[in-house]
Short mmCIF file of C-alpha atoms (C1' of nucleotides) in Angstrom, two decimals:
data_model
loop_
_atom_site.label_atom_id
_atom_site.label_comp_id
_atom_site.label_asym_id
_atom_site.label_seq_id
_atom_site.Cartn_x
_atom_site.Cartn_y
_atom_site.Cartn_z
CA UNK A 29 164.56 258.38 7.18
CA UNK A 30 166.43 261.87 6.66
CA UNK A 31 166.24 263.33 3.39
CA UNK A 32 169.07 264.35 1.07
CA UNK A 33 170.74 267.29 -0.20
CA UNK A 34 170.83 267.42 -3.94
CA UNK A 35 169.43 263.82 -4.37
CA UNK A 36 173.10 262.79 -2.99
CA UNK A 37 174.10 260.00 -0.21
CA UNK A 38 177.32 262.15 0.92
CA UNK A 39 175.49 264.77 2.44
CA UNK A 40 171.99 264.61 5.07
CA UNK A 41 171.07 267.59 6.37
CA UNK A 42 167.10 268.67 4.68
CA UNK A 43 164.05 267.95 6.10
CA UNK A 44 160.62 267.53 3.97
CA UNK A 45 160.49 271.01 2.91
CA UNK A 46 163.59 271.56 2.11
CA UNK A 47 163.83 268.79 -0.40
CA UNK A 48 160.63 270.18 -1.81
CA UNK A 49 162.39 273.33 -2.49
CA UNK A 50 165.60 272.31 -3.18
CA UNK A 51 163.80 269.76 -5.67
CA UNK A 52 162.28 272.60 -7.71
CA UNK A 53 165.97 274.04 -7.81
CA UNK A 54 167.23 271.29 -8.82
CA UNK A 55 164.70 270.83 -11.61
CA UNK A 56 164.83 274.03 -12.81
CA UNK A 57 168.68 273.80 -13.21
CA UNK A 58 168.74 270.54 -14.84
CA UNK A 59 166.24 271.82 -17.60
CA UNK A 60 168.41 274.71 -18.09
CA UNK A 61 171.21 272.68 -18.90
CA UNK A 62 169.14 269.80 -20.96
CA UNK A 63 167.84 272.86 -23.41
CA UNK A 64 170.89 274.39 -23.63
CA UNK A 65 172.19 271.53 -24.89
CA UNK A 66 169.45 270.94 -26.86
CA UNK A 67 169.93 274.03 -28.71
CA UNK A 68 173.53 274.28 -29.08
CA UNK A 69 173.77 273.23 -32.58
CA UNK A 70 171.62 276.14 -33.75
CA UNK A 71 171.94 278.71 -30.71
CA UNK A 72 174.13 280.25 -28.36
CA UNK A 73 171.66 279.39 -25.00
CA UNK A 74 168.06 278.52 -24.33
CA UNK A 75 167.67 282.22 -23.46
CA UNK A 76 168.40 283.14 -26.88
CA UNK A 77 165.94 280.39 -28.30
CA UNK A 78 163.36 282.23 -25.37
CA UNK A 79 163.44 285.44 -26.54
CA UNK A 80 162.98 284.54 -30.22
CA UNK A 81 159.65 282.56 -29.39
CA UNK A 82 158.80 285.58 -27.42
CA UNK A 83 159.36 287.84 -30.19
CA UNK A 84 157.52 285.54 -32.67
CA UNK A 85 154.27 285.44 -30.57
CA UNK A 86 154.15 289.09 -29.08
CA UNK A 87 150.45 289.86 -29.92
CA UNK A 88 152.37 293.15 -30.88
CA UNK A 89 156.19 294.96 -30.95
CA UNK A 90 158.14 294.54 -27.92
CA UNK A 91 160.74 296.92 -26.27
CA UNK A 92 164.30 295.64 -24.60
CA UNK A 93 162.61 296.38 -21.32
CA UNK A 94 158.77 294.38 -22.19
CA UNK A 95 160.85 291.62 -23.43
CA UNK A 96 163.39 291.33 -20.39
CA UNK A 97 159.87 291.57 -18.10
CA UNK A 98 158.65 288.55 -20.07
CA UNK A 99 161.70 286.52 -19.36
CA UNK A 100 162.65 287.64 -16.30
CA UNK A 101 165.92 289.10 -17.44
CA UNK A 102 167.56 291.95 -16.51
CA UNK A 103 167.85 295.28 -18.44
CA UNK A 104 171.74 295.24 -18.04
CA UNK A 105 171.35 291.78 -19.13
CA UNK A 106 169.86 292.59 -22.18
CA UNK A 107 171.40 294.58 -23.73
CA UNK A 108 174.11 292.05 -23.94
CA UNK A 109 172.10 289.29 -25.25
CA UNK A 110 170.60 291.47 -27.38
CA UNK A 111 174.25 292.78 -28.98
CA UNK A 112 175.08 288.99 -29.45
CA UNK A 113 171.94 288.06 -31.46
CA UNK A 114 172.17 291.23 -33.93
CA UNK A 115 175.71 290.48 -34.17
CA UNK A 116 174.48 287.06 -35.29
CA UNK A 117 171.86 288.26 -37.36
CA UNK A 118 169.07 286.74 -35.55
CA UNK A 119 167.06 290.17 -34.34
CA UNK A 120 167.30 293.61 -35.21
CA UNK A 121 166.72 297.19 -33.26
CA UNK A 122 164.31 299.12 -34.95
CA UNK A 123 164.15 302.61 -33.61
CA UNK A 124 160.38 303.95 -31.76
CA UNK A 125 159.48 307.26 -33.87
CA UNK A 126 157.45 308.20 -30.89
CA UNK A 127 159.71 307.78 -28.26
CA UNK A 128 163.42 308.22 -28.97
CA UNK A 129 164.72 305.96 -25.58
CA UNK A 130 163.72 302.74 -26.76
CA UNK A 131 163.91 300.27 -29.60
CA UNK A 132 161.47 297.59 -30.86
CA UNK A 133 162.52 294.15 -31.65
CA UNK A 134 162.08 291.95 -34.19
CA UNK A 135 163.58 288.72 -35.65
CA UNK A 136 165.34 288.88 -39.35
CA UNK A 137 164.75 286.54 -41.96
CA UNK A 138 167.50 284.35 -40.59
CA UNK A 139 166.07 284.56 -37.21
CA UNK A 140 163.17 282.85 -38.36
CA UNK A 141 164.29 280.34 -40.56
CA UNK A 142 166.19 279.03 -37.56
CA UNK A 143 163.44 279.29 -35.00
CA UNK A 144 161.64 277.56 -37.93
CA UNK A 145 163.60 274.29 -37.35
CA UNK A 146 163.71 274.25 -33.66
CA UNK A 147 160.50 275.42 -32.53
CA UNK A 148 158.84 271.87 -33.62
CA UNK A 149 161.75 269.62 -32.17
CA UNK A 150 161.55 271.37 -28.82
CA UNK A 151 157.49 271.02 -28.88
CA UNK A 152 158.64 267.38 -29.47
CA UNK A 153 160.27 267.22 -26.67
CA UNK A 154 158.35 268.92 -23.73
CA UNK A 155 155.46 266.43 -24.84
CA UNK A 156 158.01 263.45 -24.98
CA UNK A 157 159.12 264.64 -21.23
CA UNK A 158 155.69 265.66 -19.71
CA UNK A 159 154.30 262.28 -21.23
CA UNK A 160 155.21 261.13 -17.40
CA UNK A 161 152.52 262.82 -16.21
CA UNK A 162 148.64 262.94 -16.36
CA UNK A 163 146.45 265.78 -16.95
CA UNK A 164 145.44 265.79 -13.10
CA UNK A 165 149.22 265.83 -12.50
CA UNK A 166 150.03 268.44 -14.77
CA UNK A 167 147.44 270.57 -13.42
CA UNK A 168 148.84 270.03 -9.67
CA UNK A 169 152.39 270.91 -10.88
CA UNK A 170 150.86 273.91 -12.88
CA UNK A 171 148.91 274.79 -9.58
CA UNK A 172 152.13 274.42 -6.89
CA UNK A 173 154.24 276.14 -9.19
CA UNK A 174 151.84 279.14 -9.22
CA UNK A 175 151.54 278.96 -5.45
CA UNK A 176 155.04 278.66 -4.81
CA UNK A 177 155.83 281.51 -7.32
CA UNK A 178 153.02 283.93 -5.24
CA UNK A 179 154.98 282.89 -2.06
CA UNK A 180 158.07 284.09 -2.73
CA UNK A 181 156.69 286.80 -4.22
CA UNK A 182 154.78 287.76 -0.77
CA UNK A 183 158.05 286.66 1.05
CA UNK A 184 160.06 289.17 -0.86
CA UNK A 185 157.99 292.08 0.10
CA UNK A 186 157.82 292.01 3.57
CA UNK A 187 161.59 290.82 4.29
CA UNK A 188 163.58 292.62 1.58
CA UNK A 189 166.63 291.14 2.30
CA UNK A 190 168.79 289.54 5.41
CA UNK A 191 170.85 291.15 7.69
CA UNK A 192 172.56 290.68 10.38
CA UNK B 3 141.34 279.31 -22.78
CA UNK B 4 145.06 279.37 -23.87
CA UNK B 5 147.74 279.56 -21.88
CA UNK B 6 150.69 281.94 -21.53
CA UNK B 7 154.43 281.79 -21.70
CA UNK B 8 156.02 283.01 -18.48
CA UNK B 9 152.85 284.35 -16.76
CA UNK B 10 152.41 287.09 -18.62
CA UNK B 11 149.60 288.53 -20.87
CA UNK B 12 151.57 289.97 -24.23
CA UNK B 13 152.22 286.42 -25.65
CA UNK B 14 150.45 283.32 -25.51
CA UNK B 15 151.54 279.83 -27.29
CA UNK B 16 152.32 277.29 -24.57
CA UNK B 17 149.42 274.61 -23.85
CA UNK B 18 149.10 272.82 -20.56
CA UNK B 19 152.40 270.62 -20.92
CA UNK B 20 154.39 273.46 -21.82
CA UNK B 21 153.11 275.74 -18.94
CA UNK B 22 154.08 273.30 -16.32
CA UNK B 23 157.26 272.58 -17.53
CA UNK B 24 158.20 276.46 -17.91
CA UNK B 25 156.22 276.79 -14.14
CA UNK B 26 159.15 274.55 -12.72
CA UNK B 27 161.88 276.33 -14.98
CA UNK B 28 160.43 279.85 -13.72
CA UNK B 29 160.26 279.17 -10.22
CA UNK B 30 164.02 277.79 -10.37
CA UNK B 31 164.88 280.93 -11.52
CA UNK B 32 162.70 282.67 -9.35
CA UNK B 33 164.22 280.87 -6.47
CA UNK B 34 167.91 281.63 -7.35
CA UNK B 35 167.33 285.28 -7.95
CA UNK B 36 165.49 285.58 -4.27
CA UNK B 37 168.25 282.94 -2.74
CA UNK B 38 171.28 285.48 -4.05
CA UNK B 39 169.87 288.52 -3.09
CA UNK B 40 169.33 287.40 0.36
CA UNK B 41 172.83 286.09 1.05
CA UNK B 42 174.13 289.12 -0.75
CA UNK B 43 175.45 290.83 2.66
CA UNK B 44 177.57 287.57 3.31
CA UNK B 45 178.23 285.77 -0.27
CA UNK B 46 178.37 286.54 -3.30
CA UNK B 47 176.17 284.01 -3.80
CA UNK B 48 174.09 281.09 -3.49
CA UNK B 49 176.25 279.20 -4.70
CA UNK B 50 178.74 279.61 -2.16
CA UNK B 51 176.03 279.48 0.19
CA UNK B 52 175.53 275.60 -0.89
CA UNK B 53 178.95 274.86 -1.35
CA UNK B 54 179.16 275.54 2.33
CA UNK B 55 176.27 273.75 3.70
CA UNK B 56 177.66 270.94 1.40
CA UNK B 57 181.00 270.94 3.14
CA UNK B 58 179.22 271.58 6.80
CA UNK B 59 177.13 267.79 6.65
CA UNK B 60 179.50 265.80 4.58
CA UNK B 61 179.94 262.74 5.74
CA UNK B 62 183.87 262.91 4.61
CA UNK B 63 186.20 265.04 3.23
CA UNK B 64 184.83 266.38 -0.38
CA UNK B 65 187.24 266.90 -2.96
CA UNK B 66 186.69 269.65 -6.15
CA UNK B 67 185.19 266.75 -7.79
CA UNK B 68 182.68 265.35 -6.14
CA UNK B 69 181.89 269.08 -4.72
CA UNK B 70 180.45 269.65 -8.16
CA UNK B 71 178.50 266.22 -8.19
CA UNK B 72 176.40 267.15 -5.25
CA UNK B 73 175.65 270.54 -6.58
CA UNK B 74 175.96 269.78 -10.72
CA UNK B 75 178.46 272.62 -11.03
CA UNK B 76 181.15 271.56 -13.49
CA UNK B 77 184.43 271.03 -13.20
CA UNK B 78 185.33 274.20 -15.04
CA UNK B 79 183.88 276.21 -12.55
CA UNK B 80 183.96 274.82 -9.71
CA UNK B 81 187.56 275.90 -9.72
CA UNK B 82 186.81 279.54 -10.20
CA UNK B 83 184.47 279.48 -7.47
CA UNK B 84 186.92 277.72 -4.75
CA UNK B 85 189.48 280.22 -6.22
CA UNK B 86 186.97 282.83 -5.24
CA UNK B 87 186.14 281.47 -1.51
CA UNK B 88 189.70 280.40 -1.05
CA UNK B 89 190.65 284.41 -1.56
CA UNK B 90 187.72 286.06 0.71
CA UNK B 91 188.45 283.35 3.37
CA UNK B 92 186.00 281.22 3.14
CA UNK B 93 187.21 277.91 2.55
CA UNK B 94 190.97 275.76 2.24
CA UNK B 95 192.52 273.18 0.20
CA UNK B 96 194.23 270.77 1.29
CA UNK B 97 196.63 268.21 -0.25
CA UNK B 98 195.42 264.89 -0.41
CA UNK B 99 198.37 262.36 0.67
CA UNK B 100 197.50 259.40 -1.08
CA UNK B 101 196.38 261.23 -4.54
CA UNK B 102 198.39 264.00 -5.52
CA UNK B 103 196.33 265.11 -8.29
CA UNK B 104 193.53 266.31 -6.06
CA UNK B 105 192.31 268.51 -3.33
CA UNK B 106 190.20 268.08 0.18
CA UNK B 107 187.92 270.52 0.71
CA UNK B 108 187.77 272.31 3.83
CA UNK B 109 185.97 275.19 5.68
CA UNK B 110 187.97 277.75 7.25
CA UNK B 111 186.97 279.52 10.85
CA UNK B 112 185.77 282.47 9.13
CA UNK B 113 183.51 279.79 6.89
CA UNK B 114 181.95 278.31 9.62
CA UNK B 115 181.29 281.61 11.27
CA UNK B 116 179.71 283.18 8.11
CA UNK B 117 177.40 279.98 7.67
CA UNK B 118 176.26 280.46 11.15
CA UNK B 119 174.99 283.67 10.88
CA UNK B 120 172.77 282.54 7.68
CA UNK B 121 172.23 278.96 7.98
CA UNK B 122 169.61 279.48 10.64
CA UNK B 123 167.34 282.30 8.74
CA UNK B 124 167.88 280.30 5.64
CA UNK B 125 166.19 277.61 7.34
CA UNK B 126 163.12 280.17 8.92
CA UNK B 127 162.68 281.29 5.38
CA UNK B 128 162.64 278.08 3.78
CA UNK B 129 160.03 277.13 6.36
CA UNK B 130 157.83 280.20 5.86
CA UNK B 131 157.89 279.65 1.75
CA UNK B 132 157.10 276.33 2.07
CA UNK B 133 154.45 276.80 5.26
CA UNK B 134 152.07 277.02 1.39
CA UNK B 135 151.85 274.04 1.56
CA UNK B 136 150.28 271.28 3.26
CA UNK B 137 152.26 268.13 4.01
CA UNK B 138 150.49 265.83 1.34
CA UNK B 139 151.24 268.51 -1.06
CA UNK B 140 154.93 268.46 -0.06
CA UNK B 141 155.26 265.20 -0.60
CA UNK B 142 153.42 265.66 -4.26
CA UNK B 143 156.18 268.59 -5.04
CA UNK B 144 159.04 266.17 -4.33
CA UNK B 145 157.58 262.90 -6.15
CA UNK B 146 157.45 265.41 -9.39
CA UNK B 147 160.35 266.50 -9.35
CA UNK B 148 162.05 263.23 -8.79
CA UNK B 149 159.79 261.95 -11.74
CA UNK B 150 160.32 264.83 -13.91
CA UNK B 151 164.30 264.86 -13.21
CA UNK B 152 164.10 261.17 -13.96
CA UNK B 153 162.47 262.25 -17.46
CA UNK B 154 164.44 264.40 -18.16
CA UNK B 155 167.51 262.19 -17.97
CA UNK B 156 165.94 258.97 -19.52
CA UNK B 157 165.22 261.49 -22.50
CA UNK B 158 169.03 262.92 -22.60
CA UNK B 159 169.94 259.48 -22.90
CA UNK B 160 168.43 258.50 -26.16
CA UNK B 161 168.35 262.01 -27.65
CA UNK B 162 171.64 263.44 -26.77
CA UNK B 163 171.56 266.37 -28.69
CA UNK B 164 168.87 268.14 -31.44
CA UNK B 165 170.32 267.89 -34.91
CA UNK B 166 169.05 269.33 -38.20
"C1'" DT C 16 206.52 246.56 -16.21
"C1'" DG C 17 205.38 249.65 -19.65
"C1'" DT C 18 202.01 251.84 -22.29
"C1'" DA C 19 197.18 253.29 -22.83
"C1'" DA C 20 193.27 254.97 -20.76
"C1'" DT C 21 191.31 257.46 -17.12
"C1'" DT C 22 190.86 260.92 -13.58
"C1'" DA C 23 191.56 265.59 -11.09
"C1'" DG C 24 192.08 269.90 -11.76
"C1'" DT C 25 193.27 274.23 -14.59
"C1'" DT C 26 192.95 277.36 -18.42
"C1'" DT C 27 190.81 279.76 -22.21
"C1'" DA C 28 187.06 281.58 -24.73
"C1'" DT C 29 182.52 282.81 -24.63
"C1'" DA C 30 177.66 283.38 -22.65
"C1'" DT C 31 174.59 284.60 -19.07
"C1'" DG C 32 173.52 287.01 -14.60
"C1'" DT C 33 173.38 291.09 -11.04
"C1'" DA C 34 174.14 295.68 -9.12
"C1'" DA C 35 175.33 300.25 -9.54
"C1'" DA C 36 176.51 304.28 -11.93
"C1'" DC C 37 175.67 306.51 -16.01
"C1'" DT C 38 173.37 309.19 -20.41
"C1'" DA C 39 169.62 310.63 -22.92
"C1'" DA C 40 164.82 311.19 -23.52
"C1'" DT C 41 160.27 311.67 -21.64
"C1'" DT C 42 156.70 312.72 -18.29
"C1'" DA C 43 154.78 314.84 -13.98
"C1'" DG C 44 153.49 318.49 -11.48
"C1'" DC C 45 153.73 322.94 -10.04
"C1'" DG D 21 156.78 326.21 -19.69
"C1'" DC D 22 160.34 324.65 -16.24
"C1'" DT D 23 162.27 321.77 -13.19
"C1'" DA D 24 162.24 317.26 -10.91
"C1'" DA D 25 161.40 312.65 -11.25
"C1'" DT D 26 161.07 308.75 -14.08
"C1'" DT D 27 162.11 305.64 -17.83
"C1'" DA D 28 165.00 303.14 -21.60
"C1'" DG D 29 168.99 301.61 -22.48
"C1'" DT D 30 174.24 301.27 -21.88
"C1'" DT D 31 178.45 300.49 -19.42
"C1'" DT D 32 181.43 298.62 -15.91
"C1'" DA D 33 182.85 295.32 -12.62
"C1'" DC D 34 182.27 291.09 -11.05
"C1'" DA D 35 180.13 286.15 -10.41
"C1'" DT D 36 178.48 282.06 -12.41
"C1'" DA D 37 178.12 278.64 -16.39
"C1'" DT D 38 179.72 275.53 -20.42
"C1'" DA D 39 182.80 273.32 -23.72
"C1'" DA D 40 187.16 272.15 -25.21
"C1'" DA D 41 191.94 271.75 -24.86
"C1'" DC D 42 195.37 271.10 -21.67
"C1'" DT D 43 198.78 269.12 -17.65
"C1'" DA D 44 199.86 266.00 -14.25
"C1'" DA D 45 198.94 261.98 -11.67
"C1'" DT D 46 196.94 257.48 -11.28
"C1'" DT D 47 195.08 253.10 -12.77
"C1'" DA D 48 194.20 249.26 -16.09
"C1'" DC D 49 195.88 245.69 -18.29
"C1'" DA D 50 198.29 243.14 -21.83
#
DNA sequence: TGTAATTAGTTTATATGTAAACTAATTAGC
DNA sequence: GCTAATTAGTTTACATATAAACTAATTACA
């Protein structure tokens, strides 16, 4: 039987691996959407929600740049995201006395009131969703998303990009 | 031994449930960073590069709509990005006789010649990320997803949205 | 058949994402 | 110590994403 293109009947064209892949895509967008959804009432994205549980579990301060690393987002991205969450008084810039290029983050008062009444509802939830699975299948998904992950990473290296 | 947010070794608060559902999100993001950078010499994006293939093995003519069904892009933008393809030459609209409200969606010459220049390595590389894997394992990857994607919108369905 | 509800697509406002060019501060290495 | 290279963050230009309000066309149905 051939396999589908975004879990569709208009359109055939993937084999096996393919749907693999294009599964994890698919996943991965869908949960983006679901949690920014999910956060909408109290937050402007998911990413936002992201960086404040970041922040609130750094074992210590972290700079625009450790805290883009963390969540794979981009230092021009950043700053952005950044402007819009002091702007809404969740974080604040502190400036580094030792090193004049870079600020450390942290969340205000406000910032963690309101992580304060998400943080359990979304804990809530990712064990209401992963309920699906078992611990052997948790595991495997924990394993193949590793794998995967180190893939593309080795992939990336040696072919940097396509041309023609 | 506890387990870390987003791979990384400054903050740690996610148990096992948590890591695999942030593996999937990760690697979804992973994925669609790697997939635009390597169509960047043709497309500005993924995206486009999907839209295509989507429009290449229909089984009929696609209009906006159902476009952004088989790729869950939204209304809303979907028309931005046909604007954009539209103006580089990528794709047409055309009329639809019996409903004037909406639009067939076709590709152009230049459309189909850009998608054969990438569909093929697309394909190779998909095939070398996914060469990981055995074929057992494959098939575990895409029952997951399905299951997880299933969860996800079972749980949509009686939660809609988090509210204090 | 006439009105209400629905559907297709656009527009606006705002958020997130990337790349590239940029400034300012720091570090490396001679 | 001085210069070159690197690093942190910003800015610009553009692409993608959502929600909500909107227009125009079609369909439901009393």
């Amino acid at each position: 039987m051939e396999k589908k293109y975004c879990h569709n009947e208009l359109v055939s064209f993937a084999d096996r691996d393919h749907e693999a892949l294009m599964g994890v895509w698919w996943t991965g967008i869908l949960l983006k959407k679901r949690a920014k959804h999910f956060f909408s009432n109290f937050l402007s994205s998911e990413v936002q929600f992201n960086i404040m549980m970041v922040l609130k579990y750094a074992e210590k301060p972290l700079t625009q740049s450790e805290l883009g690393e963390q969540l794979l987002v981009d230092k021009s991205n950043i700053t952005g995201l950044l402007d819009r969450m002091e702007k809404s008084g969740l974080i604040r810039r502190l400036s580094v006395p030792d090193d004049r290029r870079c600020y450390h983050i942290e969340l205000t008062g406000t910032g963690r009131e309101i992580l304060e009444k998400v943080e359990q509802p979304y804990r809530d939830y990712v064990k209401k969703l992963m309920a699906e699975f078992s611990a052997k299948e948790i595991d495997d998904i924990n394993r193949y998303m590793a794998r995967l992950e180190k893939a593309v990473a080795a992939e990336e290296s040696t072919a940097f990009k396509y041309r023609s």
